[in-house]
C-alpha cells in the first residue's frame, strides 16, 4: 500500500474555497482506480492547516492519479491560494495491525 500525507496552509481570504477544493478533490480521488481512501481534515492543533491522508493500492495508481489534469489543477489552485507551498509525503506502507494488536 502507498500512504500519502500532506497539508496546505489556509488563508483567511480563501479559507472556505480551499476547504471546498480539498473536499472535492478527495471525493473525486476516491472514485479513481486503486484509491483505497482519500480524506481531508482540518488540523485541530492548527485550524489554518488542511491535512490530507490517502491510501492507494500501488505506485502505478498514484502515478495515474498525479497525471490527471484535475489533480494537477488542484495542486496549482492550492499553490496560488496558499501563502506556502503544499507539503506532500509519499510512503510505501505495510499494514501490521494484526501483528501489533492481535
Coordinates of N, CA and C in Angstrom, one line a residue:
X1 N 0.8 -1.2 0.0 CA 0.0 0.0 0.0 C 0.9 1.2 0.0
X2 N 0.4 2.3 -0.7 CA 1.1 3.6 -0.6 C 0.3 4.5 0.2
X3 N 0.9 5.1 1.2 CA 0.3 6.1 2.1 C 0.8 7.5 1.8
X4 N -0.1 8.4 1.6 CA 0.3 9.8 1.3 C -0.3 10.7 2.4
X5 N 0.6 11.5 2.9 CA 0.1 12.6 3.8 C 0.5 13.9 3.3
X6 N -0.2 14.9 3.6 CA 0.1 16.2 3.1 C -0.7 17.3 3.8
X7 N -0.3 18.5 3.5 CA -1.1 19.6 4.1 C -0.8 20.9 3.3
X8 N -1.8 21.8 3.4 CA -1.7 23.1 2.8 C -2.1 24.1 3.9
X9 N -1.5 25.3 3.9 CA -1.9 26.4 4.8 C -3.1 27.2 4.2
X10 N -4.1 27.3 5.0 CA -5.3 28.1 4.6 C -5.0 29.6 4.8
X11 N -5.6 30.4 4.0 CA -5.6 31.9 4.2 C -7.0 32.3 4.5
X12 N -7.1 33.3 5.4 CA -8.5 33.8 5.7 C -9.3 34.2 4.5
X13 N -8.7 34.9 3.5 CA -9.4 35.3 2.4 C -9.9 34.2 1.5
X14 N -9.2 33.0 1.5 CA -9.6 31.9 0.6 C -10.0 30.6 1.4
X15 N -10.1 30.7 2.7 CA -10.3 29.6 3.5 C -11.5 28.6 3.1
X16 N -12.6 29.2 2.9 CA -13.8 28.4 2.5 C -13.6 27.7 1.1
X17 N -13.0 28.5 0.2 CA -12.8 28.0 -1.1 C -11.8 26.9 -1.1
X18 N -10.7 27.0 -0.3 CA -9.7 26.0 -0.2 C -10.2 24.7 0.4
X19 N -11.1 24.9 1.4 CA -11.7 23.7 2.1 C -12.6 23.0 1.1
X20 N -13.4 23.7 0.3 CA -14.3 23.1 -0.7 C -13.4 22.4 -1.8
X21 N -12.4 23.1 -2.2 CA -11.5 22.4 -3.2 C -10.9 21.1 -2.7
X22 N -10.5 21.1 -1.4 CA -9.9 19.9 -0.8 C -11.0 18.8 -0.7
X23 N -12.2 19.1 -0.3 CA -13.2 18.1 -0.2 C -13.6 17.6 -1.6
X24 N -13.7 18.4 -2.6 CA -14.0 18.0 -4.0 C -12.9 17.1 -4.5
X25 N -11.6 17.5 -4.2 CA -10.5 16.7 -4.7 C -10.5 15.3 -4.1
X26 N -10.8 15.2 -2.8 CA -10.8 13.9 -2.1 C -12.0 13.1 -2.6
X27 N -13.1 13.6 -2.8 CA -14.3 12.9 -3.3 C -14.0 12.4 -4.7
X28 N -13.4 13.2 -5.6 CA -13.1 12.8 -6.9 C -12.0 11.7 -6.9
X29 N -11.0 11.8 -6.0 CA -9.9 10.9 -6.0 C -10.4 9.5 -5.5
X30 N -11.4 9.5 -4.6 CA -11.9 8.2 -4.1 C -12.6 7.4 -5.2
X31 N -13.0 8.0 -6.3 CA -13.6 7.3 -7.4 C -12.6 6.7 -8.4
X32 N -11.3 7.0 -8.2 CA -10.3 6.6 -9.1 C -9.9 5.1 -8.8
X33 N -9.5 4.4 -9.9 CA -9.0 3.0 -9.7 C -7.8 3.0 -8.7
X34 N -7.8 2.1 -7.8 CA -6.6 2.0 -6.9 C -6.7 2.8 -5.6
X35 N -7.6 3.7 -5.5 CA -7.7 4.6 -4.3 C -8.5 3.8 -3.3
X36 N -7.8 3.6 -2.1 CA -8.5 2.9 -1.0 C -9.1 3.9 0.0
X37 N -8.5 5.1 0.1 CA -9.1 6.1 1.0 C -8.4 7.5 0.6
X38 N -9.2 8.5 0.7 CA -8.7 9.9 0.4 C -9.5 10.8 1.1
X39 N -9.0 11.5 2.2 CA -9.7 12.4 3.0 C -9.0 13.6 3.3
X40 N -9.7 14.7 3.6 CA -9.1 15.9 4.0 C -9.7 16.3 5.4
X41 N -8.9 16.9 6.2 CA -9.3 17.3 7.6 C -8.7 18.6 8.0
X42 N -9.4 19.3 8.9 CA -8.8 20.5 9.5 C -7.9 20.0 10.7
X43 N -6.7 20.5 10.8 CA -5.8 20.2 11.9 C -6.4 20.8 13.1
X44 N -6.7 20.0 14.1 CA -7.3 20.5 15.4 C -6.3 21.3 16.2
X45 N -5.0 21.1 15.9 CA -4.0 21.9 16.6 C -3.6 23.2 15.9
X46 N -3.9 23.2 14.6 CA -3.6 24.4 13.8 C -4.8 24.5 12.8
X47 N -5.8 25.2 13.1 CA -7.0 25.3 12.3 C -6.8 26.0 10.9
X48 N -5.6 26.5 10.7 CA -5.2 27.1 9.4 C -4.5 26.1 8.5
X49 N -4.5 24.8 8.9 CA -3.8 23.8 8.1 C -4.9 22.7 7.7
X50 N -4.9 22.5 6.4 CA -5.8 21.5 5.8 C -4.9 20.3 5.5
X51 N -5.3 19.2 6.2 CA -4.5 17.9 6.1 C -5.1 16.9 5.1
X52 N -4.3 16.2 4.5 CA -4.7 15.1 3.6 C -4.1 13.8 4.0
X53 N -4.9 12.7 4.0 CA -4.5 11.4 4.3 C -5.0 10.5 3.2
X54 N -4.2 9.8 2.5 CA -4.6 9.0 1.3 C -4.0 7.6 1.4
X55 N -4.7 6.6 1.0 CA -4.2 5.2 0.8 C -4.5 4.8 -0.6
X56 N -3.4 4.2 -1.2 CA -3.5 3.7 -2.6 C -3.0 2.3 -2.7
X57 N -3.6 1.6 -3.6 CA -3.2 0.2 -3.8 C -1.7 0.0 -4.3
X58 N -1.3 1.0 -5.1 CA 0.0 0.8 -5.8 C 0.6 2.1 -6.2
X59 N 1.9 2.0 -6.5 CA 2.6 3.2 -7.1 C 2.0 3.6 -8.4
X60 N 1.6 2.6 -9.2 CA 1.0 2.9 -10.5 C -0.3 3.7 -10.4
X61 N -1.1 3.3 -9.4 CA -2.3 4.1 -9.1 C -2.0 5.5 -8.7
X62 N -1.0 5.7 -7.9 CA -0.6 7.1 -7.5 C -0.1 7.8 -8.7
X63 N 0.7 7.2 -9.6 CA 1.2 7.9 -10.8 C 0.0 8.3 -11.7
X64 N -0.9 7.4 -11.8 CA -2.1 7.7 -12.6 C -2.9 8.9 -12.0
X65 N -3.0 8.9 -10.7 CA -3.7 10.0 -10.0 C -3.0 11.3 -10.2
X66 N -1.7 11.3 -10.1 CA -0.9 12.6 -10.2 C -0.9 13.1 -11.7
X67 N -1.1 12.2 -12.6 CA -1.1 12.5 -14.1 C -2.4 13.2 -14.5
X68 N -3.5 13.0 -13.8 CA -4.8 13.5 -14.2 C -4.8 15.1 -14.2
X69 N -5.3 15.7 -15.2 CA -5.4 17.1 -15.3 C -6.1 17.7 -14.0
X70 N -7.1 17.0 -13.5 CA -7.8 17.5 -12.3 C -6.9 17.6 -11.1
X71 N -6.0 16.6 -11.0 CA -5.1 16.6 -9.8 C -4.1 17.7 -10.0
X72 N -3.6 17.9 -11.2 CA -2.6 18.9 -11.4 C -3.2 20.3 -11.2
X73 N -4.5 20.5 -11.6 CA -5.2 21.7 -11.4 C -5.4 22.0 -9.9
X74 N -5.7 21.0 -9.2 CA -5.9 21.1 -7.7 C -4.7 21.6 -7.1
X75 N -3.5 21.0 -7.4 CA -2.3 21.5 -6.7 C -2.0 22.9 -7.2
X76 N -2.2 23.2 -8.4 CA -1.9 24.6 -8.9 C -2.8 25.6 -8.2
X77 N -4.1 25.3 -8.0 CA -5.0 26.1 -7.3 C -4.6 26.4 -5.9
X78 N -4.2 25.3 -5.2 CA -3.8 25.4 -3.8 C -2.5 26.2 -3.7
X79 N -1.6 26.0 -4.6 CA -0.3 26.9 -4.6 C -0.7 28.3 -4.7
X80 N -1.6 28.6 -5.6 CA -2.0 30.0 -5.9 C -2.7 30.7 -4.7
X81 N -3.5 29.9 -3.9 CA -4.3 30.4 -2.8 C -3.6 30.4 -1.5
X82 N -2.5 29.6 -1.3 CA -1.9 29.5 0.0 C -0.6 30.3 0.1
X83 N -0.3 30.8 1.3 CA 1.0 31.6 1.4 C 2.2 30.7 1.4
X84 N 2.1 29.4 1.4 CA 3.2 28.4 1.4 C 2.9 27.3 0.5
X85 N 3.9 26.7 -0.1 CA 3.7 25.5 -1.0 C 3.1 24.4 -0.2
X86 N 2.2 23.6 -0.9 CA 1.7 22.4 -0.2 C 2.8 21.4 0.1
X87 N 2.7 20.7 1.2 CA 3.6 19.7 1.6 C 3.0 18.3 1.3
X88 N 3.8 17.4 0.8 CA 3.4 16.0 0.5 C 4.5 15.1 0.9
X89 N 4.0 13.9 1.5 CA 5.0 12.9 1.8 C 4.3 11.6 1.3
X90 N 5.1 10.8 0.6 CA 4.6 9.5 0.0 C 5.5 8.4 0.6
X91 N 4.8 7.4 1.1 CA 5.4 6.3 1.8 C 4.9 4.9 1.3
X92 N 5.8 4.0 1.2 CA 5.4 2.6 1.0 C 5.1 2.0 2.4
X93 N 3.9 1.5 2.5 CA 3.5 1.1 3.9 C 3.0 -0.4 3.9
X94 N 3.1 -1.0 5.0 CA 2.6 -2.4 5.2 C 1.7 -2.3 6.5
X95 N 0.5 -2.9 6.3 CA -0.4 -2.9 7.4 C 0.0 -4.0 8.4
X96 N 0.4 -3.6 9.6 CA 0.9 -4.5 10.7 C -0.1 -4.5 11.9
X97 N -1.3 -4.1 11.6 CA -2.3 -4.0 12.7 C -2.4 -5.4 13.5
X98 N -2.6 -6.4 12.7 CA -2.8 -7.8 13.4 C -1.5 -8.1 14.2
X99 N -0.4 -7.8 13.7 CA 0.9 -8.1 14.4 C 0.9 -7.4 15.8
X100 N 0.6 -6.1 15.8 CA 0.7 -5.3 17.0 C -0.6 -5.5 17.9
X101 N -1.7 -5.7 17.3 CA -2.9 -5.7 18.1 C -3.5 -7.1 18.3
X102 N -3.0 -8.1 17.6 CA -3.6 -9.4 17.5 C -3.4 -10.2 18.7

